[in-house]
Short mmCIF file of C-alpha atoms in Angstrom, two decimals:
data_model
loop_
_atom_site.label_atom_id
_atom_site.label_comp_id
_atom_site.label_asym_id
_atom_site.label_seq_id
_atom_site.Cartn_x
_atom_site.Cartn_y
_atom_site.Cartn_z
CA MET A 1401 1.81 32.47 1.96
CA ASN A 1402 0.87 30.90 5.31
CA PHE A 1403 -2.44 31.39 7.13
CA ILE A 1404 -2.70 30.19 10.73
CA SER A 1405 -6.21 29.68 12.07
CA GLU A 1406 -8.16 28.06 14.83
CA ASN A 1407 -9.82 24.88 13.53
CA THR A 1408 -13.15 26.55 12.81
CA ALA A 1409 -15.97 25.87 10.36
CA PRO A 1410 -15.27 28.95 8.18
CA THR A 1411 -11.63 27.95 7.78
CA ALA A 1412 -12.65 24.39 6.86
CA ALA A 1413 -14.82 25.89 4.11
CA ILE A 1414 -12.04 28.23 2.97
CA ALA A 1415 -9.55 25.34 2.84
CA ALA A 1416 -11.94 23.27 0.75
CA ASN A 1417 -12.43 26.12 -1.71
CA ILE A 1418 -9.02 27.83 -1.85
CA ARG A 1419 -8.42 27.03 -5.54
CA PRO A 1420 -10.39 30.03 -6.88
CA PHE A 1421 -8.11 32.37 -4.92
CA THR A 1422 -4.97 30.72 -6.27
CA ASP A 1423 -6.34 30.74 -9.82
CA LEU A 1424 -7.20 34.43 -9.50
CA THR A 1425 -3.95 35.63 -7.93
CA GLY A 1426 -1.32 32.96 -8.52
CA ILE A 1427 -0.72 32.86 -4.75
CA ASN A 1428 -0.53 29.51 -3.01
CA VAL A 1429 -1.89 29.55 0.54
CA ASN A 1430 -0.83 27.00 3.13
CA ILE A 1431 -3.49 26.82 5.87
CA VAL A 1432 -2.43 25.64 9.34
CA THR A 1433 -5.28 24.92 11.76
CA LEU A 1434 -4.80 24.46 15.50
CA GLU A 1435 -6.77 24.45 18.73
CA LEU A 1436 -7.00 28.04 20.00
CA THR A 1437 -4.50 27.74 22.88
CA ALA A 1438 -1.90 26.19 20.59
CA LEU A 1439 -2.58 28.88 17.96
CA VAL A 1440 -2.01 31.68 20.49
CA GLN A 1441 1.31 30.17 21.55
CA ARG A 1442 2.43 29.75 17.95
CA VAL A 1443 1.45 33.32 17.01
CA ALA A 1444 3.18 34.77 20.08
CA LEU A 1445 6.42 33.01 19.18
CA ASP A 1446 6.15 34.07 15.55
CA LEU A 1447 5.58 37.73 16.42
CA ALA A 1448 8.50 37.69 18.88
CA SER A 1449 10.82 36.15 16.28
CA GLY A 1450 10.83 39.25 14.08
CA ARG A 1451 10.00 37.15 11.03
CA ALA A 1452 6.60 36.21 9.68
CA GLN A 1453 6.28 32.49 9.25
CA TYR A 1454 2.53 33.21 9.20
CA GLN A 1455 1.60 36.28 7.19
CA VAL A 1456 -2.13 35.96 7.86
CA VAL A 1457 -3.31 35.40 11.42
CA TYR A 1458 -6.66 34.38 12.87
CA ALA A 1459 -6.55 37.07 15.55
CA ASP A 1460 -8.84 36.22 18.45
CA PRO A 1461 -9.79 39.63 19.94
CA TYR A 1462 -8.93 38.62 23.50
CA GLN A 1463 -5.99 36.25 23.16
CA VAL A 1464 -4.25 37.68 20.08
CA LEU A 1465 -5.47 41.19 19.20
CA ALA A 1466 -5.45 42.73 22.68
CA PRO A 1467 -2.08 41.37 23.90
CA TYR A 1468 -0.26 41.52 20.55
CA GLN A 1469 -1.80 44.50 18.77
CA PRO A 1470 1.56 46.29 18.32
CA GLY A 1471 2.65 43.31 16.20
CA LEU A 1472 -0.29 43.57 13.78
CA VAL A 1473 -0.65 45.78 10.70
CA ASP A 1474 -3.13 48.67 10.72
CA LEU A 1475 -5.11 47.66 7.65
CA ARG A 1476 -6.12 51.21 6.73
CA ALA A 1477 -2.81 51.73 4.90
CA LEU A 1478 -3.45 48.72 2.67
CA GLN A 1479 -7.05 49.69 2.09
CA ALA A 1480 -5.92 53.15 0.95
CA ASP A 1481 -3.18 51.84 -1.38
CA PRO A 1482 -4.33 52.61 -4.97
CA ASN A 1483 -2.32 49.63 -6.25
CA LEU A 1484 -4.35 47.17 -4.18
CA PRO A 1485 -8.02 46.20 -4.51
CA ASP A 1486 -10.49 47.86 -2.17
CA LEU A 1487 -12.87 45.92 0.01
CA PRO A 1488 -16.15 45.11 -1.74
CA GLY A 1489 -18.70 47.28 0.02
CA GLY A 1490 -16.00 48.88 2.17
CA VAL A 1491 -15.64 48.46 5.93
CA GLY A 1492 -19.15 49.87 6.30
CA ASP A 1493 -20.56 46.57 5.01
CA PHE A 1494 -19.33 44.71 8.08
CA ILE A 1495 -21.83 44.41 10.95
CA PRO A 1496 -20.85 47.43 13.11
CA THR A 1497 -20.70 45.71 16.49
CA GLN A 1498 -18.53 42.97 15.00
CA LEU A 1499 -16.11 45.38 13.34
CA GLU A 1500 -15.57 47.10 16.68
CA ALA A 1501 -15.35 43.94 18.77
CA ALA A 1502 -13.16 41.92 16.41
CA GLY A 1503 -11.36 44.62 14.42
CA ARG A 1504 -10.38 47.47 16.72
CA PHE A 1505 -8.37 47.91 19.90
CA VAL A 1506 -8.31 51.15 21.94
CA ASP A 1507 -7.94 53.43 18.90
CA PRO A 1508 -11.48 53.89 17.50
CA ALA A 1509 -10.14 54.62 14.00
CA ALA A 1510 -7.49 51.92 13.50
CA ILE A 1511 -8.53 48.58 11.97
CA TYR A 1512 -6.36 45.59 12.82
CA THR A 1513 -8.59 42.78 11.55
CA LEU A 1514 -11.45 42.21 9.15
CA PRO A 1515 -14.39 40.32 10.77
CA TYR A 1516 -14.17 36.72 9.59
CA ASP A 1517 -16.53 34.66 11.74
CA ALA A 1518 -19.30 35.46 14.19
CA PRO A 1519 -20.20 32.60 16.58
CA THR A 1520 -22.73 33.90 19.10
CA MET A 1521 -24.46 32.15 21.98
CA ILE A 1522 -28.22 31.75 21.62
CA TRP A 1523 -31.00 29.60 23.05
CA GLN A 1524 -31.21 26.28 21.19
CA TYR A 1525 -34.22 24.10 21.94
CA ARG A 1526 -36.13 21.06 20.80
CA ARG A 1527 -38.89 22.71 18.81
CA ASP A 1528 -40.74 19.42 18.44
CA LEU A 1529 -40.89 18.88 22.20
CA PHE A 1530 -41.89 22.45 22.96
CA ASP A 1531 -44.73 22.02 20.45
CA LYS A 1532 -45.72 18.66 21.95
CA TYR A 1533 -45.83 19.90 25.54
CA HIS A 1534 -46.73 23.56 25.02
CA GLY A 1535 -50.24 23.36 26.43
CA ARG A 1536 -49.28 21.33 29.49
CA MET A 1537 -46.27 23.53 30.26
CA ALA A 1538 -48.26 26.75 29.89
CA ASN A 1539 -50.96 25.40 32.18
CA ASP A 1540 -48.54 24.09 34.80
CA LEU A 1541 -46.13 27.02 34.74
CA GLY A 1542 -48.59 29.86 34.29
CA PHE A 1543 -46.75 31.53 31.39
CA ASP A 1544 -46.12 30.99 27.68
CA PRO A 1545 -43.00 28.77 27.57
CA THR A 1546 -42.16 29.61 23.93
CA PRO A 1547 -38.41 30.44 23.86
CA GLY A 1548 -37.49 34.03 23.05
CA GLY A 1549 -35.91 37.19 24.36
CA ASP A 1550 -38.99 37.99 26.44
CA ARG A 1551 -38.53 34.90 28.60
CA THR A 1552 -36.57 35.38 31.80
CA TRP A 1553 -33.79 33.24 33.19
CA GLU A 1554 -36.09 32.32 36.08
CA GLU A 1555 -38.63 31.08 33.52
CA TYR A 1556 -35.86 29.18 31.73
CA PHE A 1557 -35.10 27.49 35.07
CA GLN A 1558 -38.75 26.55 35.53
CA ILE A 1559 -39.01 25.18 31.99
CA ALA A 1560 -35.88 23.06 32.52
CA GLN A 1561 -37.24 21.76 35.81
CA TRP A 1562 -40.58 20.94 34.15
CA PHE A 1563 -38.84 18.81 31.52
CA ASN A 1564 -36.82 17.08 34.24
CA LYS A 1565 -40.01 16.00 35.98
CA ASN A 1566 -42.47 15.47 33.13
CA ALA A 1567 -40.73 14.40 29.92
CA LYS A 1568 -38.31 11.61 30.84
CA SER A 1569 -39.62 9.50 27.97
CA ASP A 1570 -38.34 12.13 25.51
CA VAL A 1571 -35.26 13.71 27.11
CA ALA A 1572 -33.06 13.00 30.11
CA TYR A 1573 -32.71 16.65 31.20
CA GLY A 1574 -34.34 19.98 30.56
CA THR A 1575 -31.08 21.87 30.10
CA GLY A 1576 -27.36 21.30 29.61
CA HIS A 1577 -24.39 23.68 29.73
CA GLN A 1578 -20.77 24.07 28.67
CA ALA A 1579 -19.62 24.24 32.28
CA ARG A 1580 -16.32 22.39 32.17
CA GLN A 1581 -13.38 24.15 33.87
CA HIS A 1582 -12.48 25.80 30.58
CA ASP A 1583 -13.06 28.98 28.57
CA SER A 1584 -16.51 27.57 27.79
CA LEU A 1585 -17.58 27.99 31.43
CA MET A 1586 -16.72 31.70 31.40
CA ASN A 1587 -18.78 32.13 28.22
CA ASP A 1588 -21.79 30.26 29.59
CA PHE A 1589 -21.73 32.12 32.91
CA SER A 1590 -21.19 35.57 31.40
CA ASN A 1591 -24.58 35.53 29.66
CA VAL A 1592 -26.23 35.27 33.07
CA LEU A 1593 -23.80 37.67 34.75
CA TRP A 1594 -24.55 40.50 32.33
CA SER A 1595 -28.31 39.88 32.37
CA TYR A 1596 -28.24 40.38 36.14
CA GLY A 1597 -26.37 43.67 35.76
CA GLY A 1598 -22.95 42.33 36.72
CA GLU A 1599 -19.79 43.47 34.92
CA TYR A 1600 -16.17 42.43 34.94
CA PHE A 1601 -15.01 46.06 35.04
CA ASP A 1602 -16.47 49.57 35.10
CA ASN A 1603 -17.66 50.74 31.66
CA GLY A 1604 -18.02 47.09 30.76
CA LYS A 1605 -19.54 47.66 27.31
CA GLU A 1606 -16.74 50.01 26.30
CA VAL A 1607 -14.07 47.64 27.67
CA GLY A 1608 -15.63 44.90 25.55
CA ARG A 1609 -16.22 47.05 22.48
CA LEU A 1610 -12.92 48.89 21.93
CA GLY A 1611 -10.87 47.46 24.78
CA THR A 1612 -8.35 49.05 27.09
CA ARG A 1613 -4.89 48.45 28.48
CA ASP A 1614 -5.94 49.57 31.98
CA PRO A 1615 -9.45 48.43 32.90
CA GLY A 1616 -9.28 49.44 36.56
CA PRO A 1617 -10.58 47.29 39.43
CA CYS A 1618 -12.64 44.17 38.80
CA ARG A 1619 -16.32 44.56 39.77
CA LEU A 1620 -17.33 40.93 40.23
CA ASP A 1621 -17.84 41.56 43.93
CA SER A 1622 -20.91 43.74 43.22
CA ASP A 1623 -24.32 42.69 44.50
CA ALA A 1624 -25.51 42.20 40.91
CA ALA A 1625 -22.58 39.95 40.02
CA ILE A 1626 -23.04 37.86 43.15
CA ALA A 1627 -26.76 37.53 42.42
CA GLY A 1628 -25.98 36.37 38.89
CA ALA A 1629 -23.49 33.81 40.22
CA GLY A 1630 -26.06 32.58 42.70
CA PHE A 1631 -28.64 32.03 39.98
CA TYR A 1632 -26.11 30.31 37.70
CA ASN A 1633 -25.13 27.96 40.52
CA ARG A 1634 -28.79 27.14 41.11
CA LEU A 1635 -29.43 26.60 37.38
CA LEU A 1636 -26.51 24.17 37.07
CA GLY A 1637 -27.93 22.35 40.08
CA ILE A 1638 -30.86 21.11 37.95
CA ALA A 1639 -28.95 20.79 34.65
CA ASP A 1640 -27.52 17.58 33.26
CA PRO A 1641 -24.70 16.71 35.72
CA ALA A 1642 -22.43 15.98 32.75
CA SER A 1643 -22.52 19.73 32.02
CA LYS A 1644 -19.53 20.11 34.32
CA THR A 1645 -17.51 17.96 31.90
CA TRP A 1646 -18.66 19.64 28.68
CA ASP A 1647 -17.32 22.46 26.57
CA TRP A 1648 -19.32 23.70 23.54
CA ASP A 1649 -18.69 20.51 21.59
CA GLY A 1650 -19.87 18.37 24.48
CA VAL A 1651 -23.15 20.17 25.04
CA GLY A 1652 -23.71 20.35 21.29
CA ALA A 1653 -23.31 16.58 20.96
CA ALA A 1654 -25.65 15.99 23.92
CA PHE A 1655 -28.30 18.22 22.37
CA ARG A 1656 -28.03 16.49 18.98
CA GLY A 1657 -28.08 13.13 20.72
CA GLY A 1658 -31.53 13.79 22.19
CA ARG A 1659 -30.37 14.11 25.78
CA LEU A 1660 -31.44 17.74 26.35
CA ALA A 1661 -34.59 19.78 25.77
CA MET A 1662 -32.57 23.00 25.46
CA CYS A 1663 -29.19 24.61 26.00
CA PRO A 1664 -27.32 27.87 25.43
CA ASN A 1665 -24.73 27.31 22.70
CA TRP A 1666 -22.98 28.91 19.73
CA HIS A 1667 -25.35 29.52 16.86
CA GLU A 1668 -23.11 27.91 14.25
CA TYR A 1669 -24.00 24.49 15.65
CA ALA A 1670 -27.28 24.88 13.74
CA ALA A 1671 -25.78 23.18 10.69
CA SER A 1672 -24.88 20.09 12.74
CA ASN A 1673 -28.26 20.13 14.48
CA GLU A 1674 -30.12 20.17 11.17
CA GLN A 1675 -27.97 17.39 9.75
CA VAL A 1676 -28.66 15.05 12.69
CA MET A 1677 -32.24 16.02 13.60
CA PRO A 1678 -33.68 18.01 10.69
CA GLY A 1679 -36.58 20.26 11.60
CA LYS A 1680 -36.50 19.47 15.32
CA ALA A 1681 -34.39 22.37 16.61
CA GLY A 1682 -35.44 25.96 17.25
CA TYR A 1683 -33.34 29.06 17.86
CA ALA A 1684 -34.01 32.19 19.93
CA PRO A 1685 -32.12 34.93 21.78
CA LEU A 1686 -31.07 34.03 25.30
CA PRO A 1687 -33.44 34.86 28.18
CA LYS A 1688 -33.31 38.17 30.02
CA GLY A 1689 -32.46 38.92 33.61
CA PRO A 1690 -33.21 41.90 35.85
CA ALA A 1691 -30.89 44.12 33.77
CA GLY A 1692 -31.78 42.86 30.27
CA THR A 1693 -30.35 40.23 27.97
CA ALA A 1694 -26.86 39.43 26.72
CA ASN A 1695 -25.65 36.95 24.11
CA MET A 1696 -21.93 36.17 24.23
CA TYR A 1697 -20.15 37.04 20.96
CA GLY A 1698 -17.16 34.90 20.04
CA GLY A 1699 -16.23 36.25 16.62
CA THR A 1700 -12.72 36.73 15.31
CA GLY A 1701 -11.04 38.68 12.51
CA LEU A 1702 -8.18 38.10 10.09
CA ALA A 1703 -5.01 40.13 10.65
CA ILE A 1704 -1.66 40.58 8.93
CA SER A 1705 1.51 40.06 10.95
CA GLY A 1706 3.61 43.18 11.34
CA ASN A 1707 6.67 41.04 10.55
CA THR A 1708 5.37 40.44 7.04
CA LEU A 1709 7.75 41.83 4.41
CA PRO A 1710 6.44 44.82 2.40
CA HIS A 1711 6.00 42.88 -0.85
CA GLU A 1712 4.16 40.12 1.04
CA ARG A 1713 1.70 42.50 2.69
CA GLY A 1714 -0.03 43.12 -0.61
CA ALA A 1715 -0.47 39.38 -1.11
CA ALA A 1716 -1.81 39.01 2.43
CA TRP A 1717 -4.25 41.87 1.82
CA LEU A 1718 -5.51 40.13 -1.33
CA PHE A 1719 -6.26 37.08 0.79
CA LEU A 1720 -8.09 39.10 3.48
CA VAL A 1721 -10.20 40.83 0.82
CA TRP A 1722 -11.05 37.51 -0.81
CA ALA A 1723 -11.67 35.55 2.41
CA THR A 1724 -14.13 38.14 3.75
CA ALA A 1725 -15.74 39.06 0.42
CA PRO A 1726 -19.52 38.65 0.10
CA GLU A 1727 -19.10 36.04 -2.65
CA THR A 1728 -16.79 33.96 -0.45
CA GLN A 1729 -19.07 34.26 2.57
CA LEU A 1730 -21.99 33.09 0.44
CA ALA A 1731 -19.92 30.11 -0.75
CA ASN A 1732 -19.03 29.31 2.87
CA LEU A 1733 -22.72 29.26 3.79
CA ARG A 1734 -23.30 26.64 1.11
CA SER A 1735 -20.15 24.63 1.84
CA LYS A 1736 -20.43 20.95 2.76
CA ALA A 1737 -17.01 21.17 4.44
CA GLY A 1738 -18.06 23.68 7.09
CA GLY A 1739 -18.80 27.35 6.85
CA GLY A 1740 -19.80 29.96 9.35
CA THR A 1741 -22.30 32.77 9.07
CA PRO A 1742 -21.57 36.04 7.26
CA THR A 1743 -20.07 39.10 8.89
CA ARG A 1744 -21.33 41.40 6.10
CA THR A 1745 -24.71 43.11 6.06
CA SER A 1746 -25.01 42.79 2.29
CA VAL A 1747 -24.90 38.98 2.38
CA TYR A 1748 -27.95 38.85 4.67
CA ALA A 1749 -29.86 40.95 2.13
CA LEU A 1750 -29.33 38.50 -0.75
CA PRO A 1751 -32.63 36.86 -1.83
CA GLN A 1752 -31.22 33.32 -1.66
CA VAL A 1753 -29.89 33.98 1.84
CA ARG A 1754 -33.18 35.45 3.02
CA ALA A 1755 -34.97 32.39 1.64
CA ALA A 1756 -32.63 30.10 3.57
CA GLU A 1757 -33.91 31.51 6.86
CA LYS A 1758 -36.91 29.19 6.52
CA ARG A 1759 -37.07 25.42 6.22
CA PRO A 1760 -36.22 23.59 4.08
CA SER A 1761 -32.94 25.48 4.10
CA SER A 1762 -29.91 24.94 1.88
CA MET A 1763 -27.89 27.07 4.34
CA PRO A 1764 -28.95 25.75 7.77
CA ASN A 1765 -26.94 28.26 9.80
CA MET A 1766 -29.30 30.90 8.41
CA LEU A 1767 -32.13 29.35 10.46
CA THR A 1768 -30.59 31.27 13.38
CA ALA A 1769 -30.68 34.61 11.53
CA ASP A 1770 -33.55 36.17 13.46
CA ALA A 1771 -31.98 35.21 16.80
CA VAL A 1772 -28.49 36.48 15.97
CA ARG A 1773 -29.73 39.72 14.41
CA GLN A 1774 -31.25 40.52 17.79
CA ALA A 1775 -28.14 39.26 19.62
CA TRP A 1776 -25.83 41.56 17.61
CA GLN A 1777 -27.69 44.73 18.56
CA ALA A 1778 -25.48 47.09 20.51
CA ASP A 1779 -27.52 46.75 23.70
CA ARG A 1780 -27.66 42.94 23.54
CA ILE A 1781 -24.30 41.75 22.29
CA GLY A 1782 -22.22 40.19 25.06
CA LEU A 1783 -18.57 41.29 24.92
CA ARG A 1784 -16.03 39.98 27.40
CA PRO A 1785 -13.21 42.34 28.43
CA LYS A 1786 -10.80 43.09 25.59
CA ILE A 1787 -7.64 43.62 27.64
CA PRO A 1788 -4.07 42.36 27.11
CA MET A 1789 -4.14 40.27 30.29
CA TRP A 1790 -7.53 38.63 29.66
CA ASN A 1791 -6.18 35.11 29.15
CA GLU A 1792 -4.87 34.92 32.74
CA CYS A 1793 -7.98 36.66 34.08
CA ASN A 1794 -10.17 34.18 32.22
CA THR A 1795 -8.35 31.29 33.91
CA SER A 1796 -9.14 32.80 37.32
CA VAL A 1797 -12.79 33.18 36.31
CA PHE A 1798 -13.43 29.64 35.16
CA THR A 1799 -11.27 28.07 37.90
CA GLN A 1800 -13.24 29.71 40.71
CA LEU A 1801 -16.58 29.16 38.95
CA SER A 1802 -15.72 25.47 38.70
CA ARG A 1803 -15.04 25.36 42.44
CA MET A 1804 -18.43 27.00 43.02
CA LEU A 1805 -20.23 24.44 40.86
CA THR A 1806 -18.64 21.54 42.75
CA GLY A 1807 -19.73 23.03 46.10
CA ALA A 1808 -16.20 23.86 47.21
CA THR A 1809 -17.07 27.55 47.61
CA SER A 1810 -20.13 29.79 47.68
CA PRO A 1811 -21.15 32.12 44.84
CA GLU A 1812 -20.21 35.15 46.93
CA ALA A 1813 -16.82 33.72 47.90
CA ALA A 1814 -16.15 32.70 44.29
CA MET A 1815 -16.88 36.21 42.99
CA ARG A 1816 -14.73 37.85 45.64
CA SER A 1817 -11.88 35.43 44.95
CA ILE A 1818 -12.06 36.13 41.20
CA LYS A 1819 -12.05 39.88 41.87
CA SER A 1820 -8.92 39.58 44.03
CA ARG A 1821 -7.08 37.42 41.52
CA VAL A 1822 -8.08 39.55 38.51
CA ASP A 1823 -7.00 42.75 40.28
CA ARG A 1824 -3.56 41.25 40.90
CA THR A 1825 -3.29 40.10 37.28
CA VAL A 1826 -4.30 43.52 35.93
CA ALA A 1827 -1.83 45.28 38.25
CA ARG A 1828 1.04 43.06 37.07
CA GLY A 1829 0.04 43.52 33.44
CA TRP A 1830 -0.22 47.29 33.76
CA GLU A 1831 3.16 47.54 35.53
CA ALA A 1832 4.72 45.41 32.77
#
């Protein structure tokens, strides 16, 4: 059996520990890992071929699930088959917002993937430096600078600016961002957009939660969206200039390298942070804006190709059950080869996992647990539009944002240009 995946930490852990599955089932699993864009192209070709070279698919909700849902198996039939093992804990053990965002599309009952990983953007900061300068910052700024969901984006800006001016002996810049002309820029910007009350489409939470094939007109020309873009442009104006060349790996390396006092980034970088600078990093939900707070969710589920032959579907289901089982997720947390954070509520309740939320931790990603628990709440999780034509829309978003950040266009003009381009993309996709 073949499993195609993005080259993620959970899949690295699975690949390093696949022997127990083979010993249990007799099934050999060949794991192919690719960069996400290459994976999407490979999956699209495989689904169009009518044959399943890859029986198990890492189905990104936006680039695989939404555009290719008709080519994926509704997993309810396999779950109900009395000849196949049931899911430990059932689907109810998956974190609800993740099951909806990663596992469903349009139909609120159908399940096309089982939540497999859960990267989520949070506030990562140098805890040692915030402790060192806390008194001075509080006195100079007039507020408690301790990172957390009660801080505002304006306060984040002021904290970053304070580090720029007052802590050059410790860090080069107060903040850094994943603002390269890339998917990373859309993710970084969206946190601010939503906190200012901006949305990509009407009913934005529903479009992100279950998805739709016809989202209607883009709403990035709203006053709230333009205000969010204006703040983001201003924030990047005081951030490390290299931010415009970084994706998530770039900003993560800069943070670990001691260049930044803080940054928004995916929570699963905690393991790398703790390996390089143990005890020096802290984790909190992202700041709030005038409309609240939002933390971009980037999780993905495992799907079964609809081209998979009937006798192979059972084998693929066995792999999905095993790969997302609580025991496997616990092993991934402990893995030296990688490992993400669990997508199952029951794993977070295990005593050894609860203990790992505090230092010294044998499962360093669990140091982010308090932050991500807040981030996954229904009113705080950030969900980009789950629509079949999102990939092309996303390109319009980060292309125009990049022009804004280089001064080639204003925030208002950038938002209006994105709206126009997205509307044309949606119209073509809906007609098709």
